[in-house]
Amino acid sequence: MSEPRYKWIGTRPIRPDGFDKVTGRASFGADLSLPGMLYGKVLRSPHAHARIRSIDVEPALATPGVKAVVTAADLPDLASEAVRGAETQTDFQDLSRNVLARDKVLYHGHAVAAVAATSRTIAERALQAIRVDYEVLPAVLDLDAALADDAPILHEDLRTKGVEGADQPTNLAARIEIGRGDVEKGFAEADVVVEREFTTRMVHQGYIEPHAVVAQSGEDGHSVVWCCTQGPFVVRAYCARILGLDPSQIRVIPSEIGGGFGGKGTIYQEPLAILLSRRTGRPVKMVMTREEVFRATGPTSGTRIRVKVGATAKGKLTAAAATAIYEAGAFKGSPILPGSMTMFAPYVLEHVRIEGFDVVLNKPKVAAYRAPGSAMAAFAAESALDELAIRLGMDPIDFRLANAAREGTEAPYGPRFGRIGFVETLEAAKRHPHYTAALGPDQGRGIACGFWFNVGLQSSAAVNLNEDGTAVVVSGCPDLSGTRITLAMMAAEELGIPIERVRAVVADTETIGYNDLSAGSRVTFATGMAVVEAARDVVRQLSARAAAIWEVDPQEVRWEEGRALPPEGAAGKPEPLGIAELARRAAQTGGPIVGQASLAARGAGPGFATHICDVSVDRETGRVSIERYTAFQDVGRAIHPGYVEGQIQGGVAQGIGWALGEEYLWNSSGAMENPGFLDYRMPVASDLPMIDAQLIEVPNPTHPYGVRGVGETPNVPPLAAVANAVHAATGRRFTDLPLSPPRVLEALDSEE
Amino acid sequence: MATVFFTTGLRRYTGGRDRVVIEARSFRELVTALEARFPGLREPLEGIAVAIDGEIVQEPLLEPIQPGSEVHFLPRISGG
């Protein structure tokens, strides 16, 4: 079958929002100011675990310049109810109690009260005047402590979901199990078995832009909210629920967003800004400090995963098993489910069993982070498989090829895969010069693979035709990664006009139909589908207008390269009508032309990747340096290859940070000791080589242009790829991340 | 007839069975038939996603089911 020929799909036009971003004109969350605006600040718990006996806000209210103070007593006391479809199994009651603590504070930094004042300084001073009487409780700071028989209990009403007869208070929020077959039988058939335990630490998404919001409420009870978010409709829904309002009383206008990676798919201070604005009748602005972002917004789980894998001497996997324990933070809902489901997803396994546990402890509630739960799972699985390949004497890519999932393979979580490109990524990696390039002394090469589902969910889009034949693509998905230009390219392809004549904008909750989050690697796939349908709607209308002018059957009009072509033999042999001419004559032929589409997208093709990582290890300092990194990913079809490469490079960079340096450091009372980028060590450009992103295109048959989501999969393999490379360089199997210099040095010294 | 697979968590409602073959033309019919056969199963199936012949559907209420289809229940996945 020949490849389709496209005009714009697969090209690399410059994104129009790029100019504003590199010149500083772009308006991010903290950039908006309104006349008469107040400044809101949050009082946060100085304890990791304490009962709130009383809160006296009167001294703060008496402070000149303070206009309002709110506590949980000002919010409805919600009953427990699961948030439908939330990635980390959120509950509205928990969400409300994370926004403002009610009876107890559950982590150091937990919000207790919020103040609105005429200046930021006055608001901060007023926080110090609020008197909170705490009964300090023992804190639960690690998994062992949380699961001990005599562990302090965070939530007296929490029972273990998934365990029959569990009727005692516990910190074990859920037990899950997935798998099939008989793993004991499978291991009995194995000639080689590897079993190890792996641990990872709580890490943050590390978006550069702190959370920021401005809320303005009117006398009619309507509030307008400007904020940086991955999901304005989700902010609207959650805030309405937390505040006891109707969604129609809140309009959310998303700003430009300086990174989210899953962490900006929920709410923190947004309902507080609305509440304070409603109390005062004035706009209220709230901007978190970096320290607040670290202490009180969603990181991802620290984990402990015990993995066992077995294979025959010929390299066929016979069984895989794991026990995975994930930290949820202060409220139930870690990404244990997707972590468990993805752990062995790239492989053919007749016998597989994963038991997972979701554990609450006195740390911030975790939030989604790029392929939630999967990077840690892949670290454990891919490290163990690396060891298995070594013990079998097999090349690590050949070993994976011998067991790779293909079309029709049953995933460990049940269904069969459709058309996937995992094998293609492995074969491309094996062919690539990187795989056979020479290594220097103290250098090593690691291989690891990864999988993410990708999702569809709900999207709405419109394509407005301007009077000059240019077009505006309107969506409701904040642009985290260049999606505006990507959506514009699909519209340009459909309309047959230059990309320069299409502009894409992100609308708000009152100017476009519902859209789910910009998350799950779904915008180019799902919202792209809606844009393609909306553009086709425009083409249908344009063809009908031309048919009316020519007095022919609309079905006989063809649309090519931005022009309506008359049917053969049409009376008067009319000339084709271009889009600009048809737009100019719109008033004569029926009025403005707007295409619209809304859908619940299905058929998101899963993403698979294979990564090659070269490291060097400084044996004197323990420092690990990334020398070369190549990522091979099935991207379906890259609409804008430059931004697909950018997604892969960004995901790899985050994964390398997770592997080598990032971790929350806690003191003995449960306070984070490194809540700033100086001490929380994320990689910067000078730490990394150019990440080589190799795009493997196995088109997704359910998308009109073959799109698969690409944003999350690249974050999955790097932890294991780095650790496997360090093993190759040192002969030491590191099972506890991050591989920071002290930890590596200690291991190397103990070896000597 | 479609083959329906149950996760470990759902097997407590099915007497430990990991799959059944059942007659249904739509997901709605399927849930009704499953509830008739395994009383109590309807409730945990609400708010759950489904994969029909490998294609994941988050809101399956009106989904048609073909003869010979494979149906798996899954937790809802969103992403980051």
mmCIF file of C-alpha atoms in Angstrom, chain A residues 343-617:
data_model
loop_
_atom_site.group_PDB
_atom_site.id
_atom_site.type_symbol
_atom_site.label_atom_id
_atom_site.label_comp_id
_atom_site.label_asym_id
_atom_site.label_seq_id
_atom_site.Cartn_x
_atom_site.Cartn_y
_atom_site.Cartn_z
ATOM 1 C CA MET A 343 4.621 -3.297 34.074
ATOM 2 C CA PHE A 344 4.953 -6.237 31.678
ATOM 3 C CA ALA A 345 2.723 -4.932 28.885
ATOM 4 C CA PRO A 346 5.415 -5.044 26.188
ATOM 5 C CA TYR A 347 5.792 -8.814 26.464
ATOM 6 C CA VAL A 348 4.022 -12.045 25.606
ATOM 7 C CA LEU A 349 3.266 -13.769 28.892
ATOM 8 C CA GLU A 350 1.074 -16.788 29.438
ATOM 9 C CA HIS A 351 1.593 -16.664 33.186
ATOM 10 C CA VAL A 352 1.628 -13.259 34.849
ATOM 11 C CA ARG A 353 0.454 -11.959 38.186
ATOM 12 C CA ILE A 354 0.828 -8.550 39.783
ATOM 13 C CA GLU A 355 -0.428 -7.696 43.229
ATOM 14 C CA GLY A 356 -0.568 -4.003 44.033
ATOM 15 C CA PHE A 357 -1.085 -1.947 47.159
ATOM 16 C CA ASP A 358 -2.120 1.674 47.593
ATOM 17 C CA VAL A 359 -0.856 3.159 50.849
ATOM 18 C CA VAL A 360 -1.592 6.483 52.533
ATOM 19 C CA LEU A 361 1.063 8.247 54.565
ATOM 20 C CA ASN A 362 1.889 11.753 55.778
ATOM 21 C CA LYS A 363 3.179 13.191 52.533
ATOM 22 C CA PRO A 364 1.491 15.355 49.897
ATOM 23 C CA LYS A 365 -1.239 13.634 47.878
ATOM 24 C CA VAL A 366 0.231 12.378 44.639
ATOM 25 C CA ALA A 367 -1.052 13.608 41.297
ATOM 26 C CA ALA A 368 -0.737 12.246 37.803
ATOM 27 C CA TYR A 369 2.757 12.394 36.337
ATOM 28 C CA ARG A 370 3.336 11.495 32.681
ATOM 29 C CA ALA A 371 2.277 7.840 32.181
ATOM 30 C CA PRO A 372 1.266 7.681 35.842
ATOM 31 C CA GLY A 373 2.814 4.811 37.752
ATOM 32 C CA SER A 374 4.558 3.317 34.757
ATOM 33 C CA ALA A 375 8.120 4.603 34.963
ATOM 34 C CA MET A 376 8.670 2.997 38.361
ATOM 35 C CA ALA A 377 7.058 -0.241 37.190
ATOM 36 C CA ALA A 378 9.263 -0.292 34.101
ATOM 37 C CA PHE A 379 12.337 0.424 36.234
ATOM 38 C CA ALA A 380 11.677 -2.762 38.168
ATOM 39 C CA ALA A 381 10.578 -4.937 35.233
ATOM 40 C CA GLU A 382 13.176 -3.778 32.726
ATOM 41 C CA SER A 383 16.031 -4.014 35.245
ATOM 42 C CA ALA A 384 15.040 -7.586 36.054
ATOM 43 C CA LEU A 385 14.712 -8.469 32.360
ATOM 44 C CA ASP A 386 18.144 -6.965 31.722
ATOM 45 C CA GLU A 387 19.607 -9.227 34.372
ATOM 46 C CA LEU A 388 17.736 -12.201 32.951
ATOM 47 C CA ALA A 389 19.129 -11.543 29.458
ATOM 48 C CA ILE A 390 22.655 -11.278 30.869
ATOM 49 C CA ARG A 391 22.297 -14.525 32.765
ATOM 50 C CA LEU A 392 20.982 -16.204 29.631
ATOM 51 C CA GLY A 393 23.900 -14.827 27.651
ATOM 52 C CA MET A 394 21.500 -13.144 25.253
ATOM 53 C CA ASP A 395 21.647 -9.746 23.598
ATOM 54 C CA PRO A 396 19.099 -7.592 25.470
ATOM 55 C CA ILE A 397 17.312 -6.522 22.285
ATOM 56 C CA ASP A 398 17.216 -10.067 20.904
ATOM 57 C CA PHE A 399 15.810 -11.250 24.232
ATOM 58 C CA ARG A 400 13.071 -8.635 24.082
ATOM 59 C CA LEU A 401 12.387 -9.371 20.413
ATOM 60 C CA ALA A 402 11.911 -13.030 21.281
ATOM 61 C CA ASN A 403 9.178 -12.051 23.717
ATOM 62 C CA ALA A 404 7.780 -8.864 22.207
ATOM 63 C CA ALA A 405 4.064 -8.097 22.075
ATOM 64 C CA ARG A 406 2.642 -7.860 18.564
ATOM 65 C CA GLU A 407 -0.767 -7.379 17.029
ATOM 66 C CA GLY A 408 -3.061 -9.922 18.693
ATOM 67 C CA THR A 409 -0.926 -10.385 21.813
ATOM 68 C CA GLU A 410 -2.979 -10.461 24.998
ATOM 69 C CA ALA A 411 -1.836 -7.683 27.325
ATOM 70 C CA PRO A 412 -1.300 -8.701 30.965
ATOM 71 C CA TYR A 413 -4.374 -6.627 31.815
ATOM 72 C CA GLY A 414 -6.546 -8.563 29.404
ATOM 73 C CA PRO A 415 -7.352 -7.276 25.928
ATOM 74 C CA ARG A 416 -5.477 -8.058 22.744
ATOM 75 C CA PHE A 417 -3.384 -5.352 21.164
ATOM 76 C CA GLY A 418 -4.392 -4.002 17.788
ATOM 77 C CA ARG A 419 -1.768 -2.746 15.353
ATOM 78 C CA ILE A 420 1.245 -1.769 17.460
ATOM 79 C CA GLY A 421 4.837 -0.969 16.631
ATOM 80 C CA PHE A 422 6.870 -2.367 19.512
ATOM 81 C CA VAL A 423 8.835 -4.829 17.396
ATOM 82 C CA GLU A 424 9.610 -2.026 14.956
ATOM 83 C CA THR A 425 11.165 0.053 17.756
ATOM 84 C CA LEU A 426 13.341 -2.878 18.827
ATOM 85 C CA GLU A 427 14.453 -3.599 15.276
ATOM 86 C CA ALA A 428 15.226 0.069 14.642
ATOM 87 C CA ALA A 429 17.272 0.220 17.845
ATOM 88 C CA LYS A 430 19.234 -2.841 16.846
ATOM 89 C CA ARG A 431 19.985 -1.414 13.399
ATOM 90 C CA HIS A 432 20.996 2.002 14.687
ATOM 91 C CA PRO A 433 24.745 2.835 14.793
ATOM 92 C CA HIS A 434 24.377 3.825 18.426
ATOM 93 C CA TYR A 435 23.817 0.214 19.414
ATOM 94 C CA THR A 436 27.211 -0.927 18.169
ATOM 95 C CA ALA A 437 29.247 2.252 18.773
ATOM 96 C CA ALA A 438 32.421 1.768 20.798
ATOM 97 C CA LEU A 439 32.366 2.600 24.495
ATOM 98 C CA GLY A 440 35.185 4.122 26.528
ATOM 99 C CA PRO A 441 36.536 3.099 29.922
ATOM 100 C CA ASP A 442 34.021 3.219 32.781
ATOM 101 C CA GLN A 443 31.225 3.549 30.265
ATOM 102 C CA GLY A 444 28.232 1.275 29.823
ATOM 103 C CA ARG A 445 25.211 0.890 27.608
ATOM 104 C CA GLY A 446 21.708 0.078 28.772
ATOM 105 C CA ILE A 447 18.514 -0.887 26.990
ATOM 106 C CA ALA A 448 15.004 -0.512 28.302
ATOM 107 C CA CYS A 449 11.498 -0.496 26.866
ATOM 108 C CA GLY A 450 8.234 1.081 27.867
ATOM 109 C CA PHE A 451 4.520 1.159 27.214
ATOM 110 C CA TRP A 452 1.674 3.555 27.778
ATOM 111 C CA PHE A 453 -2.008 3.104 26.895
ATOM 112 C CA ASN A 454 -2.757 6.593 25.503
ATOM 113 C CA VAL A 455 -6.392 7.652 25.780
ATOM 114 C CA GLY A 456 -9.168 9.296 23.806
ATOM 115 C CA LEU A 457 -11.842 10.842 26.057
ATOM 116 C CA GLN A 458 -14.052 13.777 25.122
ATOM 117 C CA SER A 459 -13.192 16.664 22.840
ATOM 118 C CA SER A 460 -14.988 19.483 21.092
ATOM 119 C CA ALA A 461 -13.634 21.699 18.335
ATOM 120 C CA ALA A 462 -14.809 24.313 15.895
ATOM 121 C CA VAL A 463 -13.368 25.639 12.665
ATOM 122 C CA ASN A 464 -14.489 29.179 11.874
ATOM 123 C CA LEU A 465 -14.059 30.364 8.305
ATOM 124 C CA ASN A 466 -13.118 34.040 8.124
ATOM 125 C CA GLU A 467 -14.430 36.314 5.375
ATOM 126 C CA ASP A 468 -11.085 36.156 3.524
ATOM 127 C CA GLY A 469 -10.955 32.366 3.461
ATOM 128 C CA THR A 470 -8.566 32.056 6.381
ATOM 129 C CA ALA A 471 -9.630 29.811 9.245
ATOM 130 C CA VAL A 472 -9.530 29.715 13.025
ATOM 131 C CA VAL A 473 -9.368 26.376 14.821
ATOM 132 C CA VAL A 474 -10.976 26.609 18.255
ATOM 133 C CA SER A 475 -10.386 23.899 20.837
ATOM 134 C CA GLY A 476 -10.695 23.718 24.616
ATOM 135 C CA CYS A 477 -7.453 21.899 25.348
ATOM 136 C CA PRO A 478 -4.611 23.956 26.818
ATOM 137 C CA ASP A 479 -1.529 23.749 24.615
ATOM 138 C CA LEU A 480 1.249 22.054 26.554
ATOM 139 C CA SER A 481 3.365 20.856 23.701
ATOM 140 C CA GLY A 482 2.655 22.631 20.423
ATOM 141 C CA THR A 483 -0.834 21.241 19.929
ATOM 142 C CA ARG A 484 -2.217 24.494 18.495
ATOM 143 C CA ILE A 485 -0.011 24.332 15.425
ATOM 144 C CA THR A 486 -0.547 20.577 15.202
ATOM 145 C CA LEU A 487 -4.330 20.985 15.178
ATOM 146 C CA ALA A 488 -3.982 23.836 12.660
ATOM 147 C CA MET A 489 -1.932 21.574 10.383
ATOM 148 C CA MET A 490 -4.674 18.937 10.327
ATOM 149 C CA ALA A 491 -7.250 21.621 9.510
ATOM 150 C CA ALA A 492 -5.020 23.042 6.757
ATOM 151 C CA GLU A 493 -4.648 19.565 5.274
ATOM 152 C CA GLU A 494 -8.403 19.040 5.226
ATOM 153 C CA LEU A 495 -9.242 22.508 3.910
ATOM 154 C CA GLY A 496 -6.426 22.430 1.376
ATOM 155 C CA ILE A 497 -5.045 25.828 2.317
ATOM 156 C CA PRO A 498 -1.594 27.007 3.493
ATOM 157 C CA ILE A 499 -0.846 26.538 7.180
ATOM 158 C CA GLU A 500 -0.171 30.286 7.384
ATOM 159 C CA ARG A 501 -3.894 30.815 6.690
ATOM 160 C CA VAL A 502 -5.004 28.767 9.706
ATOM 161 C CA ARG A 503 -4.688 29.976 13.279
ATOM 162 C CA ALA A 504 -5.517 27.856 16.294
ATOM 163 C CA VAL A 505 -6.671 29.179 19.656
ATOM 164 C CA VAL A 506 -7.559 27.662 23.026
ATOM 165 C CA ALA A 507 -11.029 28.743 24.129
ATOM 166 C CA ASP A 508 -12.513 28.775 27.616
ATOM 167 C CA THR A 509 -15.331 26.899 29.290
ATOM 168 C CA GLU A 510 -18.030 29.240 27.963
ATOM 169 C CA THR A 511 -16.856 29.532 24.364
ATOM 170 C CA ILE A 512 -16.382 25.909 23.282
ATOM 171 C CA GLY A 513 -18.043 22.616 24.134
ATOM 172 C CA TYR A 514 -16.713 20.321 26.825
ATOM 173 C CA ASN A 515 -13.150 19.044 26.630
ATOM 174 C CA ASP A 516 -11.449 16.630 28.963
ATOM 175 C CA LEU A 517 -7.953 17.332 30.231
ATOM 176 C CA SER A 518 -4.930 17.919 28.064
ATOM 177 C CA ALA A 519 -3.550 14.676 29.427
ATOM 178 C CA GLY A 520 -3.183 11.034 28.552
ATOM 179 C CA SER A 521 -1.329 11.943 25.356
ATOM 180 C CA ARG A 522 -4.739 12.633 23.899
ATOM 181 C CA VAL A 523 -4.901 16.125 22.383
ATOM 182 C CA THR A 524 -3.389 15.503 18.951
ATOM 183 C CA PHE A 525 -5.239 12.193 18.782
ATOM 184 C CA ALA A 526 -8.699 13.009 20.164
ATOM 185 C CA THR A 527 -9.017 16.749 19.726
ATOM 186 C CA GLY A 528 -7.278 16.241 16.401
ATOM 187 C CA MET A 529 -10.106 13.887 15.417
ATOM 188 C CA ALA A 530 -12.629 16.576 16.380
ATOM 189 C CA VAL A 531 -10.738 19.189 14.361
ATOM 190 C CA VAL A 532 -10.624 16.912 11.316
ATOM 191 C CA GLU A 533 -14.389 16.349 11.615
ATOM 192 C CA ALA A 534 -15.034 20.074 12.074
ATOM 193 C CA ALA A 535 -12.868 20.892 9.043
ATOM 194 C CA ARG A 536 -14.704 18.283 6.985
ATOM 195 C CA ASP A 537 -17.928 19.936 8.117
ATOM 196 C CA VAL A 538 -16.581 23.209 6.690
ATOM 197 C CA VAL A 539 -15.669 21.484 3.425
ATOM 198 C CA ARG A 540 -19.179 19.998 3.183
ATOM 199 C CA GLN A 541 -20.695 23.442 3.673
ATOM 200 C CA LEU A 542 -18.336 25.041 1.159
ATOM 201 C CA SER A 543 -19.134 22.361 -1.381
ATOM 202 C CA ALA A 544 -22.845 22.908 -0.805
ATOM 203 C CA ARG A 545 -22.437 26.687 -1.305
ATOM 204 C CA ALA A 546 -20.577 26.115 -4.554
ATOM 205 C CA ALA A 547 -23.247 23.660 -5.663
ATOM 206 C CA ALA A 548 -25.922 26.275 -4.946
ATOM 207 C CA ILE A 549 -24.061 28.859 -7.016
ATOM 208 C CA TRP A 550 -23.633 26.370 -9.892
ATOM 209 C CA GLU A 551 -27.105 24.900 -9.423
ATOM 210 C CA VAL A 552 -25.729 21.357 -9.303
ATOM 211 C CA ASP A 553 -26.047 18.439 -6.909
ATOM 212 C CA PRO A 554 -23.695 19.036 -3.896
ATOM 213 C CA GLN A 555 -22.717 15.367 -4.064
ATOM 214 C CA GLU A 556 -21.118 16.011 -7.437
ATOM 215 C CA VAL A 557 -18.843 18.798 -6.172
ATOM 216 C CA ARG A 558 -15.277 17.771 -5.404
ATOM 217 C CA TRP A 559 -13.025 19.640 -2.965
ATOM 218 C CA GLU A 560 -9.348 19.748 -3.900
ATOM 219 C CA GLU A 561 -6.515 22.010 -2.800
ATOM 220 C CA GLY A 562 -8.753 24.618 -1.302
ATOM 221 C CA ARG A 563 -11.158 24.817 -4.232
ATOM 222 C CA ALA A 564 -14.582 23.468 -5.125
ATOM 223 C CA LEU A 565 -14.488 21.777 -8.537
ATOM 224 C CA PRO A 566 -17.679 21.671 -10.594
ATOM 225 C CA PRO A 567 -18.949 18.372 -11.970
ATOM 226 C CA GLU A 568 -18.003 17.405 -15.498
ATOM 227 C CA GLY A 569 -20.548 18.853 -17.904
ATOM 228 C CA ALA A 570 -21.969 21.437 -15.509
ATOM 229 C CA ALA A 571 -24.035 24.034 -17.352
ATOM 230 C CA GLY A 572 -21.992 27.024 -18.432
ATOM 231 C CA LYS A 573 -18.725 25.215 -17.667
ATOM 232 C CA PRO A 574 -18.116 27.217 -14.461
ATOM 233 C CA GLU A 575 -14.620 27.842 -13.122
ATOM 234 C CA PRO A 576 -13.617 26.296 -9.785
ATOM 235 C CA LEU A 577 -14.498 28.376 -6.742
ATOM 236 C CA GLY A 578 -11.692 28.930 -4.242
ATOM 237 C CA ILE A 579 -12.165 29.049 -0.493
ATOM 238 C CA ALA A 580 -11.556 32.825 -0.376
ATOM 239 C CA GLU A 581 -14.227 33.482 -3.017
ATOM 240 C CA LEU A 582 -16.731 31.205 -1.286
ATOM 241 C CA ALA A 583 -15.985 32.872 2.062
ATOM 242 C CA ARG A 584 -16.422 36.310 0.526
ATOM 243 C CA ARG A 585 -19.815 35.276 -0.887
ATOM 244 C CA ALA A 586 -20.967 33.555 2.306
ATOM 245 C CA ALA A 587 -23.630 36.181 3.015
ATOM 246 C CA GLN A 588 -25.199 35.462 -0.391
ATOM 247 C CA THR A 589 -25.198 31.715 0.073
ATOM 248 C CA GLY A 590 -26.460 31.166 3.610
ATOM 249 C CA GLY A 591 -24.321 33.141 6.054
ATOM 250 C CA PRO A 592 -21.165 32.430 8.053
ATOM 251 C CA ILE A 593 -19.486 29.070 7.731
ATOM 252 C CA VAL A 594 -18.564 27.307 10.954
ATOM 253 C CA GLY A 595 -17.678 23.651 11.250
ATOM 254 C CA GLN A 596 -18.170 21.906 14.554
ATOM 255 C CA ALA A 597 -17.538 18.499 16.052
ATOM 256 C CA SER A 598 -17.774 16.890 19.451
ATOM 257 C CA LEU A 599 -16.860 13.304 20.181
ATOM 258 C CA ALA A 600 -15.801 10.702 22.680
ATOM 259 C CA ALA A 601 -12.694 9.479 20.907
ATOM 260 C CA ARG A 602 -11.876 5.796 20.827
ATOM 261 C CA GLY A 603 -9.103 3.685 19.448
ATOM 262 C CA ALA A 604 -6.136 5.540 20.911
ATOM 263 C CA GLY A 605 -3.259 3.394 19.725
ATOM 264 C CA PRO A 606 -0.922 2.363 22.534
ATOM 265 C CA GLY A 607 2.625 3.705 22.578
ATOM 266 C CA PHE A 608 5.756 1.566 22.788
ATOM 267 C CA ALA A 609 9.362 2.669 22.975
ATOM 268 C CA THR A 610 12.875 1.254 23.131
ATOM 269 C CA HIS A 611 15.662 3.409 24.550
ATOM 270 C CA ILE A 612 19.454 3.092 24.350
ATOM 271 C CA CYS A 613 21.463 4.923 26.981
ATOM 272 C CA ASP A 614 25.236 5.284 27.336
ATOM 273 C CA VAL A 615 26.660 6.479 30.630
ATOM 274 C CA SER A 616 30.063 7.087 32.094
ATOM 275 C CA VAL A 617 30.661 6.616 35.801
#
